[in-house]
Amino acid sequence: MTDAILDPERLPRLPVGPTARRGLGWWGVWCLVATEGALFAYLLFSYFYFAVQFDKGWLPNGEVPSMRLALPDTIVLILSSVALVFGDRGVRRGRRGENLAGIGAAFILGVIFVVVQYFEWSAKNFSARTDSYGSLYFTVTGFHMAHVVAGLGVLATVFVWSLLGYFSPRRSAPVLIASVYWHFVDVVWLFVFATFYLSPYLMW
Amino acid sequence: MPNDGTPLSYLHGFGVKAYPVTALTWGLLILSIAVCIIIAVLVLGAIFRRRRPPADVAPASIPPERGSTGASWIVIGVGISTVALLGSLVWTVVVLAAINGPPSKPGLTIEVTGQQWWWKARYLSNDPSRILTTANEFHIPTGVPVRVRLIGADVIHSFWVPALAGKTDTIPGQTNVTWIEADRPGRYEGQCTEYCGVEHGRMQFYVIAETPAEFRTWVDAQLKPAAPPPTPDLARGEKAFVFHCGACHTVRGTKAGGTVAPDLTHLMSRKTIASGALPNNIGTLSGWIANPQALKPGTLMPTLYLSGPELTDIRSYLATLN
Amino acid sequence: MSSTANFDRSDIERVPEVAPIERAPRGFLERVWETAPGVAGFFSSVDHKEIGKRYIVTAFVFLALGGVEAAIMRLQLAGPNRHVLTPEQYDQLFSTHGITMIFLYALPILSGFSNFLWPLMFGSRDMAFPRLNALSYWVFVASGIFIYAGFAIGAGPNDGWFNYVPLASRPFNPGMNEDFYALGMIFLGVSTTVGAANFIVTLFRTRAPGMSLDRLPIMAWGTLTASAANLIVIPCVSLAFFLLWMDRQFDTHFFDVSSNGQPLLWQHLFWFFGHPWVYAIVLPAMAMVSEGLPTFCRRPLVGYPVVALSTVATMLIGFGVWVHHMFATGLPNLPLAVFSGASFIITVPSAVAVFAWIATIWLGRPVITTAFLFFAGTIGLFVIGGVSGFMTASVPVDWQLTDTYFVVAHIHYVLIGINVFPVCGGLYYWFPKMTGRMMDERLGKWNFWVMFIGFNLAFLPMHWTGLRGMPRRVYTYADAMGWDTLNLITTIGSYVFAVGFLLLIVNALKSLRSGRIAGPNPWGAATLEWATPSPPPPYNFAVIPQVASRHPLWEAELTPSVARSDVTRGLVLDHGKETIGTTPLDAVPNIILKMPGDSFAPLILTIGMSAFFAGLLVHLWWLAGAGAVVMLIALLTWLWPERELAERAGAAND
């Protein structure tokens, strides 16, 4: 905290308009991450609020859900984030090919995630109406899915903008912002996965 | 009646569970009032401390001054407040521990079910023939801790008889347990205190404390089934009652066995009907049976559109259920 | 809109020009920053001053509606066994009254003041996200209408503002009452959340150079704290309402006991939000008192650093007390004791504020204007509300007090005492800045005393009513309970209070037309908003000020020998619609921000959202889908990179 007054005459050259982390969009997307992250915290709290009141019989068929589809799906989503890291790096280094390939691969892997998740949902022998576990499972994974779909929309938009040549190494904030959001969706999935597929082993 | 004129007041409590709480309530209340007075004096003192500037002076005409930091104000004020708060916290925890459980093993357990908009009570007993079901007016023996198990049947209600104890909710899906004890006879009023729908405001109940001997007499009388009606008119009334009312109400000794509404076997032993909404006399009883929606709109008892003679018959029969 | 930029290097990066204020191109700045005239401008404005004033007016409309609801309720409760209202009508009235006051008035009014004031206080030209600002207003209006639509057709919320299940579930509440409320609240949550994000980013990134965090106007700390908390807790209540809506429409089993549902989950989710929320609606108002009282005491606030810290501390502890709303639900003793303790401790930071205020008056030279009366009155009412809260913190006492009129007295003392009274003070204080005219001081004194007397006449006896056992949310009560006279006094007091409120409105309207013209700084106050004309021009500051202390306009008197703030010379930022962006802690300029002009996107997005929620409400899925499509289009239009906002790479190798 300085007591000296800032001399306006001695300011350096300042960027005009948003650049990566100095623009306001960077702060805006972190606010979004904070609020949406809190939402998932409450969803997972609700799961544990139920889980501590029941025994293993609360789980469908009394068994821990199988990871047969969920684990590969998790890996798909992680790979999608990795791809997007390249996409972001590409635009910051002015490498258009890396940029487009990264965003495109992230998008495709995201679509695969959605498809696999859909199969996982279909394979369940309970619905959201069956009991509280069913309601929770489909609501939590449903919220996550909604965020993934929104993320796919974001990726597609950023891909189109990249294609149209809107970005340069300096002017690449939207790609970085999209990455923050997409990585957030990935991290949320890790927590959701740990809650539904791993925590039962610890609890019962 | 205890607290005559203010039957739901808890500024004067009765019974071992109430006394520590009443003391704490008064203690915190007096402390609170003192704080308000002190702060008011300080604020007024602060405003009128200096010679007041002439009226209509513009604030802009008085140059601002840095003045002293005023740190001591905050330190002293917050320091005193903290001491008072910690003291209150300690007292609170002590009282909480004191009333946590009854001083001795409960001599009686009542299962109270709160439902829209009346109270059911089931007196538990190891002997199945001495399990008593009644509604809205519960007797308890003085000097005996009574365990109350609270069942939620539909929505959340709250069981509160202020002169004896604080409130505890009845919540569907769980059984809350509390206890009460009266140290002197009396008729203690209670009311539901968790918003539960349209007639939340008229869901009173009464806890009548009496000596253990009187209590035993009451239980014995309540356990008896209704006597068969002595006259043909009353027999007709019983038949009409069973037909129209038996699906919901129970009168032991008849074929009326419904459980979704209050047990009426000893209806006339109660001073009120409709969960404390109305006094129990011929007029209100007739009015209630004829048109419950007019007297307690939204009540779950339907209006049956009985004919005059049917109504009289049923009411006459009910009047015999002492 | 700004002229097409000459595409040269200065549009990629440049040293921002400095000039004395006389040489600033005011005509150009005015053209660039002003909202378009007429209806088009009304619906597309992104000017924070416009939006702030709209928030204030709209919030006052809801306050009046809530007041009318209360007035009708008080007629029903003026005596025992009255039949002014049916029980069903009463239930909808008390529920809508609570919802209106707590959600549609209490936070929006504070958002309105903060919206108008923050860029002016920070020496900036607008909020960080002007279009998002407009969106938060339009969504507020749309969601308020959505909730009231139910009330208007006789299907208003009827389970209180806290809406417990199972009573809110479909078996016990088959009508649409709860669906209006549930969806309306999720809808409103969008407004509050984006508003919170806007405040946070504005505070951290768009202050005048030199305005380090310890030089922030104290009012900013209140809204900042509230906004940070809202960002975290609004999803909690939105989720609760969403789960309820799911249970009601699709037979899920979150709350219904028959299939392993848990009714208490509702209470945890609701109160984890609800308790921080009640601090969110008083801390900014307390900060308004902290801001205005020193002006009328002609000295800086006593203990600025501890007051700022205590604001944050109150909110932090406020996250840890929510179970005190659930003391009667049958919890074990350990959590009861812990939450009771936390509820006692939270009084400590509030005490800091109270003593800071008293000390400021005591050690200052108070001038008794109407604004001062409201601010000083707040102190007394705050303490009454605080001690009644303190009493409910004690679990065994709360087991008697909770759900009686004692709590109703408490909540009205804290809400009216720590929100409405500061707001009235704030209105008298900042009305000259917003409108260029002073409010009438004589009428103001009447306004204050009628409100103060009416309020205390209505609510002070209510403590006694509660101690005598009158439960809450009852549409009537029997005679011979000892409540008759007290209720009558409360009813009379509430009408006196209503008259006082009318005097406020009369004063505001009259002063708009014929109040004394105000200069830039009629009160001789210290902060930057008073360095602009009254009302400020669309661009706020012709040159961005330099800030050297907490009291830029008082430095001549307070610190004559030290380096001074400067409002007469600074950054011009006239290459379009621009303002300065700074580092978060020390406010060192690090970016020139290009601000958007008028836009219809926020309004269209709101219309799409309204269609979306309306479709969900009546199960018209195509309508919801159409609404979602409109939202998508509006969002894409909004976010599409624009050359004028320097969001797009240009031809000149950037």
PDB file of C-alpha atoms in Angstrom, chain C residues 196-403:
ATOM      1  CA  ALA C 196     -22.409  -9.337  -7.754  1.00  0.00           C
ATOM      2  CA  ALA C 197     -19.776 -10.297 -10.308  1.00  0.00           C
ATOM      3  CA  ASN C 198     -19.980  -6.821 -11.812  1.00  0.00           C
ATOM      4  CA  PHE C 199     -19.396  -5.149  -8.449  1.00  0.00           C
ATOM      5  CA  ILE C 200     -16.438  -7.367  -7.635  1.00  0.00           C
ATOM      6  CA  VAL C 201     -14.643  -6.819 -10.923  1.00  0.00           C
ATOM      7  CA  THR C 202     -15.443  -3.099 -10.910  1.00  0.00           C
ATOM      8  CA  LEU C 203     -13.981  -2.650  -7.463  1.00  0.00           C
ATOM      9  CA  PHE C 204     -10.814  -4.573  -8.138  1.00  0.00           C
ATOM     10  CA  ARG C 205     -10.023  -3.371 -11.641  1.00  0.00           C
ATOM     11  CA  THR C 206     -11.525   0.041 -12.426  1.00  0.00           C
ATOM     12  CA  ARG C 207     -10.545   2.491  -9.727  1.00  0.00           C
ATOM     13  CA  ALA C 208      -8.783   5.804 -10.181  1.00  0.00           C
ATOM     14  CA  PRO C 209      -4.986   5.640 -10.102  1.00  0.00           C
ATOM     15  CA  GLY C 210      -3.716   5.715  -6.524  1.00  0.00           C
ATOM     16  CA  MET C 211      -6.932   4.491  -4.911  1.00  0.00           C
ATOM     17  CA  SER C 212      -5.367   1.559  -3.105  1.00  0.00           C
ATOM     18  CA  LEU C 213      -7.673  -0.703  -1.132  1.00  0.00           C
ATOM     19  CA  ASP C 214      -7.131   1.196   2.091  1.00  0.00           C
ATOM     20  CA  ARG C 215      -8.321   4.348   0.348  1.00  0.00           C
ATOM     21  CA  LEU C 216     -11.616   2.907  -0.832  1.00  0.00           C
ATOM     22  CA  PRO C 217     -14.723   4.750   0.318  1.00  0.00           C
ATOM     23  CA  ILE C 218     -16.039   2.678   3.211  1.00  0.00           C
ATOM     24  CA  MET C 219     -19.301   2.127   1.368  1.00  0.00           C
ATOM     25  CA  ALA C 220     -17.473   0.001  -1.148  1.00  0.00           C
ATOM     26  CA  TRP C 221     -16.492  -2.491   1.534  1.00  0.00           C
ATOM     27  CA  GLY C 222     -20.126  -3.162   2.361  1.00  0.00           C
ATOM     28  CA  THR C 223     -21.250  -3.894  -1.170  1.00  0.00           C
ATOM     29  CA  LEU C 224     -18.054  -5.781  -1.973  1.00  0.00           C
ATOM     30  CA  THR C 225     -18.567  -8.100   0.981  1.00  0.00           C
ATOM     31  CA  ALA C 226     -22.201  -8.622   0.096  1.00  0.00           C
ATOM     32  CA  SER C 227     -21.346  -9.299  -3.532  1.00  0.00           C
ATOM     33  CA  ALA C 228     -18.652 -11.829  -2.752  1.00  0.00           C
ATOM     34  CA  ALA C 229     -21.027 -13.637  -0.426  1.00  0.00           C
ATOM     35  CA  ASN C 230     -23.865 -13.548  -2.946  1.00  0.00           C
ATOM     36  CA  LEU C 231     -21.681 -15.045  -5.631  1.00  0.00           C
ATOM     37  CA  ILE C 232     -21.135 -18.054  -3.377  1.00  0.00           C
ATOM     38  CA  VAL C 233     -24.537 -18.532  -1.775  1.00  0.00           C
ATOM     39  CA  ILE C 234     -27.094 -17.704  -4.445  1.00  0.00           C
ATOM     40  CA  PRO C 235     -26.495 -21.021  -6.207  1.00  0.00           C
ATOM     41  CA  CYS C 236     -27.486 -22.682  -2.932  1.00  0.00           C
ATOM     42  CA  VAL C 237     -30.965 -21.210  -2.881  1.00  0.00           C
ATOM     43  CA  SER C 238     -31.374 -21.559  -6.635  1.00  0.00           C
ATOM     44  CA  LEU C 239     -30.529 -25.222  -6.236  1.00  0.00           C
ATOM     45  CA  ALA C 240     -33.005 -25.633  -3.393  1.00  0.00           C
ATOM     46  CA  PHE C 241     -35.769 -24.131  -5.509  1.00  0.00           C
ATOM     47  CA  PHE C 242     -34.715 -26.187  -8.494  1.00  0.00           C
ATOM     48  CA  LEU C 243     -34.876 -29.417  -6.496  1.00  0.00           C
ATOM     49  CA  LEU C 244     -38.285 -28.405  -5.177  1.00  0.00           C
ATOM     50  CA  TRP C 245     -39.470 -27.638  -8.687  1.00  0.00           C
ATOM     51  CA  MET C 246     -38.203 -31.039  -9.846  1.00  0.00           C
ATOM     52  CA  ASP C 247     -40.017 -32.808  -7.010  1.00  0.00           C
ATOM     53  CA  ARG C 248     -43.184 -30.965  -7.897  1.00  0.00           C
ATOM     54  CA  GLN C 249     -43.092 -31.460 -11.687  1.00  0.00           C
ATOM     55  CA  PHE C 250     -41.247 -34.709 -12.240  1.00  0.00           C
ATOM     56  CA  ASP C 251     -41.770 -36.739  -9.067  1.00  0.00           C
ATOM     57  CA  THR C 252     -38.145 -36.769  -8.014  1.00  0.00           C
ATOM     58  CA  HIS C 253     -37.599 -37.547  -4.354  1.00  0.00           C
ATOM     59  CA  PHE C 254     -35.298 -34.991  -2.834  1.00  0.00           C
ATOM     60  CA  PHE C 255     -37.686 -33.943  -0.130  1.00  0.00           C
ATOM     61  CA  ASP C 256     -40.383 -36.543   0.042  1.00  0.00           C
ATOM     62  CA  VAL C 257     -40.004 -38.962   2.839  1.00  0.00           C
ATOM     63  CA  SER C 258     -41.644 -41.906   1.133  1.00  0.00           C
ATOM     64  CA  SER C 259     -38.648 -42.568  -1.109  1.00  0.00           C
ATOM     65  CA  ASN C 260     -35.705 -41.691   1.112  1.00  0.00           C
ATOM     66  CA  GLY C 261     -36.161 -37.957   0.684  1.00  0.00           C
ATOM     67  CA  GLN C 262     -35.118 -35.569   3.450  1.00  0.00           C
ATOM     68  CA  PRO C 263     -37.300 -32.561   4.341  1.00  0.00           C
ATOM     69  CA  LEU C 264     -34.513 -31.020   6.387  1.00  0.00           C
ATOM     70  CA  LEU C 265     -32.255 -30.811   3.326  1.00  0.00           C
ATOM     71  CA  TRP C 266     -34.452 -27.924   2.209  1.00  0.00           C
ATOM     72  CA  GLN C 267     -33.822 -26.077   5.453  1.00  0.00           C
ATOM     73  CA  HIS C 268     -30.063 -26.556   5.288  1.00  0.00           C
ATOM     74  CA  LEU C 269     -29.832 -25.401   1.678  1.00  0.00           C
ATOM     75  CA  PHE C 270     -32.194 -22.514   2.231  1.00  0.00           C
ATOM     76  CA  TRP C 271     -30.599 -21.213   5.396  1.00  0.00           C
ATOM     77  CA  PHE C 272     -27.033 -21.673   4.218  1.00  0.00           C
ATOM     78  CA  PHE C 273     -28.081 -19.092   1.646  1.00  0.00           C
ATOM     79  CA  GLY C 274     -30.548 -17.260   3.843  1.00  0.00           C
ATOM     80  CA  HIS C 275     -28.295 -16.234   6.618  1.00  0.00           C
ATOM     81  CA  PRO C 276     -25.522 -14.688   4.486  1.00  0.00           C
ATOM     82  CA  TRP C 277     -28.328 -13.083   2.484  1.00  0.00           C
ATOM     83  CA  VAL C 278     -29.639 -11.148   5.462  1.00  0.00           C
ATOM     84  CA  TYR C 279     -26.140  -9.798   5.977  1.00  0.00           C
ATOM     85  CA  ALA C 280     -25.942  -8.969   2.286  1.00  0.00           C
ATOM     86  CA  ILE C 281     -28.987  -6.753   2.689  1.00  0.00           C
ATOM     87  CA  VAL C 282     -27.701  -4.853   5.707  1.00  0.00           C
ATOM     88  CA  LEU C 283     -23.920  -4.594   5.357  1.00  0.00           C
ATOM     89  CA  PRO C 284     -24.036  -2.277   2.323  1.00  0.00           C
ATOM     90  CA  ALA C 285     -26.625  -0.153   4.126  1.00  0.00           C
ATOM     91  CA  MET C 286     -24.448  -0.014   7.234  1.00  0.00           C
ATOM     92  CA  ALA C 287     -21.639   1.041   4.937  1.00  0.00           C
ATOM     93  CA  MET C 288     -23.853   3.864   3.665  1.00  0.00           C
ATOM     94  CA  VAL C 289     -24.180   5.065   7.236  1.00  0.00           C
ATOM     95  CA  SER C 290     -20.409   4.787   7.639  1.00  0.00           C
ATOM     96  CA  GLU C 291     -20.068   6.820   4.454  1.00  0.00           C
ATOM     97  CA  GLY C 292     -22.561   9.576   5.230  1.00  0.00           C
ATOM     98  CA  LEU C 293     -22.298  10.049   8.972  1.00  0.00           C
ATOM     99  CA  PRO C 294     -18.735  11.432   8.874  1.00  0.00           C
ATOM    100  CA  THR C 295     -19.811  14.100   6.397  1.00  0.00           C
ATOM    101  CA  PHE C 296     -22.339  15.427   8.867  1.00  0.00           C
ATOM    102  CA  CYS C 297     -19.895  15.135  11.755  1.00  0.00           C
ATOM    103  CA  ARG C 298     -17.220  16.991   9.822  1.00  0.00           C
ATOM    104  CA  ARG C 299     -14.539  14.407  10.503  1.00  0.00           C
ATOM    105  CA  PRO C 300     -13.369  11.092   9.105  1.00  0.00           C
ATOM    106  CA  LEU C 301     -14.984   7.889  10.253  1.00  0.00           C
ATOM    107  CA  VAL C 302     -13.506   6.566  13.477  1.00  0.00           C
ATOM    108  CA  GLY C 303     -11.678   3.308  12.936  1.00  0.00           C
ATOM    109  CA  TYR C 304     -11.943   2.909   9.163  1.00  0.00           C
ATOM    110  CA  PRO C 305      -9.641  -0.147   9.031  1.00  0.00           C
ATOM    111  CA  VAL C 306     -11.474  -2.022  11.777  1.00  0.00           C
ATOM    112  CA  VAL C 307     -14.854  -1.078  10.364  1.00  0.00           C
ATOM    113  CA  ALA C 308     -13.812  -2.423   6.963  1.00  0.00           C
ATOM    114  CA  LEU C 309     -12.440  -5.583   8.552  1.00  0.00           C
ATOM    115  CA  SER C 310     -15.484  -6.014  10.754  1.00  0.00           C
ATOM    116  CA  THR C 311     -17.692  -5.861   7.676  1.00  0.00           C
ATOM    117  CA  VAL C 312     -15.804  -8.755   6.162  1.00  0.00           C
ATOM    118  CA  ALA C 313     -15.658 -10.597   9.491  1.00  0.00           C
ATOM    119  CA  THR C 314     -19.416 -10.303   9.971  1.00  0.00           C
ATOM    120  CA  MET C 315     -20.021 -11.899   6.629  1.00  0.00           C
ATOM    121  CA  LEU C 316     -17.460 -14.637   7.170  1.00  0.00           C
ATOM    122  CA  ILE C 317     -18.951 -15.588  10.524  1.00  0.00           C
ATOM    123  CA  GLY C 318     -22.340 -15.195   8.868  1.00  0.00           C
ATOM    124  CA  PHE C 319     -21.564 -18.300   6.839  1.00  0.00           C
ATOM    125  CA  GLY C 320     -21.329 -20.274  10.033  1.00  0.00           C
ATOM    126  CA  VAL C 321     -24.572 -19.531  11.846  1.00  0.00           C
ATOM    127  CA  TRP C 322     -27.290 -20.843   9.548  1.00  0.00           C
ATOM    128  CA  VAL C 323     -28.388 -23.612  11.867  1.00  0.00           C
ATOM    129  CA  HIS C 324     -29.696 -21.055  14.336  1.00  0.00           C
ATOM    130  CA  HIS C 325     -32.798 -20.968  12.159  1.00  0.00           C
ATOM    131  CA  MET C 326     -33.213 -24.671  12.849  1.00  0.00           C
ATOM    132  CA  PHE C 327     -32.720 -24.907  16.593  1.00  0.00           C
ATOM    133  CA  ALA C 328     -36.142 -26.529  17.096  1.00  0.00           C
ATOM    134  CA  THR C 329     -35.689 -29.302  14.529  1.00  0.00           C
ATOM    135  CA  GLY C 330     -34.358 -31.878  16.964  1.00  0.00           C
ATOM    136  CA  LEU C 331     -30.599 -31.523  16.543  1.00  0.00           C
ATOM    137  CA  PRO C 332     -28.137 -32.963  19.044  1.00  0.00           C
ATOM    138  CA  ASN C 333     -26.593 -30.732  21.683  1.00  0.00           C
ATOM    139  CA  LEU C 334     -23.134 -30.316  20.174  1.00  0.00           C
ATOM    140  CA  PRO C 335     -24.143 -28.569  16.948  1.00  0.00           C
ATOM    141  CA  LEU C 336     -26.683 -26.574  18.933  1.00  0.00           C
ATOM    142  CA  ALA C 337     -23.968 -25.246  21.224  1.00  0.00           C
ATOM    143  CA  VAL C 338     -21.542 -24.545  18.379  1.00  0.00           C
ATOM    144  CA  PHE C 339     -24.029 -22.586  16.299  1.00  0.00           C
ATOM    145  CA  SER C 340     -25.268 -20.812  19.384  1.00  0.00           C
ATOM    146  CA  GLY C 341     -21.720 -19.743  20.127  1.00  0.00           C
ATOM    147  CA  ALA C 342     -21.133 -18.538  16.586  1.00  0.00           C
ATOM    148  CA  SER C 343     -24.391 -16.607  16.723  1.00  0.00           C
ATOM    149  CA  PHE C 344     -23.198 -14.835  19.875  1.00  0.00           C
ATOM    150  CA  ILE C 345     -19.774 -14.106  18.393  1.00  0.00           C
ATOM    151  CA  ILE C 346     -21.183 -12.512  15.278  1.00  0.00           C
ATOM    152  CA  THR C 347     -22.405  -9.656  17.444  1.00  0.00           C
ATOM    153  CA  VAL C 348     -18.809  -8.572  18.080  1.00  0.00           C
ATOM    154  CA  PRO C 349     -17.980  -7.146  14.630  1.00  0.00           C
ATOM    155  CA  SER C 350     -21.378  -5.447  14.584  1.00  0.00           C
ATOM    156  CA  ALA C 351     -20.489  -3.816  17.868  1.00  0.00           C
ATOM    157  CA  VAL C 352     -17.378  -2.431  16.170  1.00  0.00           C
ATOM    158  CA  ALA C 353     -19.534  -0.545  13.701  1.00  0.00           C
ATOM    159  CA  VAL C 354     -21.895   0.778  16.368  1.00  0.00           C
ATOM    160  CA  PHE C 355     -19.099   2.157  18.523  1.00  0.00           C
ATOM    161  CA  ALA C 356     -17.298   3.577  15.508  1.00  0.00           C
ATOM    162  CA  TRP C 357     -20.454   5.486  14.613  1.00  0.00           C
ATOM    163  CA  ILE C 358     -21.060   6.759  18.130  1.00  0.00           C
ATOM    164  CA  ALA C 359     -17.434   7.799  18.443  1.00  0.00           C
ATOM    165  CA  THR C 360     -17.597   9.616  15.105  1.00  0.00           C
ATOM    166  CA  ILE C 361     -20.524  11.673  16.350  1.00  0.00           C
ATOM    167  CA  TRP C 362     -19.061  12.184  19.799  1.00  0.00           C
ATOM    168  CA  LEU C 363     -15.677  13.301  18.528  1.00  0.00           C
ATOM    169  CA  GLY C 364     -17.070  15.289  15.599  1.00  0.00           C
ATOM    170  CA  ARG C 365     -19.223  18.377  15.197  1.00  0.00           C
ATOM    171  CA  PRO C 366     -22.615  16.969  14.234  1.00  0.00           C
ATOM    172  CA  VAL C 367     -24.934  18.998  12.011  1.00  0.00           C
ATOM    173  CA  ILE C 368     -28.494  17.766  12.295  1.00  0.00           C
ATOM    174  CA  THR C 369     -29.763  17.418   8.760  1.00  0.00           C
ATOM    175  CA  THR C 370     -32.457  14.949   7.768  1.00  0.00           C
ATOM    176  CA  ALA C 371     -29.839  12.571   6.416  1.00  0.00           C
ATOM    177  CA  PHE C 372     -28.010  12.774   9.727  1.00  0.00           C
ATOM    178  CA  LEU C 373     -31.211  11.972  11.615  1.00  0.00           C
ATOM    179  CA  PHE C 374     -31.776   8.861   9.560  1.00  0.00           C
ATOM    180  CA  PHE C 375     -28.174   7.744   9.988  1.00  0.00           C
ATOM    181  CA  ALA C 376     -28.144   8.421  13.722  1.00  0.00           C
ATOM    182  CA  GLY C 377     -31.566   6.836  14.108  1.00  0.00           C
ATOM    183  CA  THR C 378     -30.160   3.724  12.498  1.00  0.00           C
ATOM    184  CA  ILE C 379     -27.763   3.305  15.412  1.00  0.00           C
ATOM    185  CA  GLY C 380     -30.540   3.039  17.969  1.00  0.00           C
ATOM    186  CA  LEU C 381     -32.689   0.766  15.857  1.00  0.00           C
ATOM    187  CA  PHE C 382     -29.663  -1.383  14.969  1.00  0.00           C
ATOM    188  CA  VAL C 383     -28.961  -2.015  18.613  1.00  0.00           C
ATOM    189  CA  ILE C 384     -32.551  -2.971  19.384  1.00  0.00           C
ATOM    190  CA  GLY C 385     -32.541  -5.369  16.458  1.00  0.00           C
ATOM    191  CA  GLY C 386     -29.149  -6.628  17.511  1.00  0.00           C
ATOM    192  CA  VAL C 387     -30.087  -7.432  21.081  1.00  0.00           C
ATOM    193  CA  SER C 388     -33.263  -9.228  20.093  1.00  0.00           C
ATOM    194  CA  GLY C 389     -31.094 -11.286  17.784  1.00  0.00           C
ATOM    195  CA  PHE C 390     -28.659 -11.843  20.635  1.00  0.00           C
ATOM    196  CA  MET C 391     -31.507 -13.250  22.705  1.00  0.00           C
ATOM    197  CA  THR C 392     -32.424 -15.715  20.000  1.00  0.00           C
ATOM    198  CA  ALA C 393     -28.815 -16.863  19.775  1.00  0.00           C
ATOM    199  CA  SER C 394     -29.292 -18.622  23.106  1.00  0.00           C
ATOM    200  CA  VAL C 395     -30.708 -22.040  22.257  1.00  0.00           C
ATOM    201  CA  PRO C 396     -32.972 -22.622  25.259  1.00  0.00           C
ATOM    202  CA  VAL C 397     -34.371 -19.106  24.979  1.00  0.00           C
ATOM    203  CA  ASP C 398     -34.785 -19.515  21.245  1.00  0.00           C
ATOM    204  CA  TRP C 399     -36.851 -22.607  21.861  1.00  0.00           C
ATOM    205  CA  GLN C 400     -39.410 -20.214  23.315  1.00  0.00           C
ATOM    206  CA  LEU C 401     -38.821 -17.193  21.102  1.00  0.00           C
ATOM    207  CA  THR C 402     -38.595 -18.796  17.697  1.00  0.00           C
ATOM    208  CA  ASP C 403     -41.696 -18.657  15.532  1.00  0.00           C
TER     209      ASP C 403
END
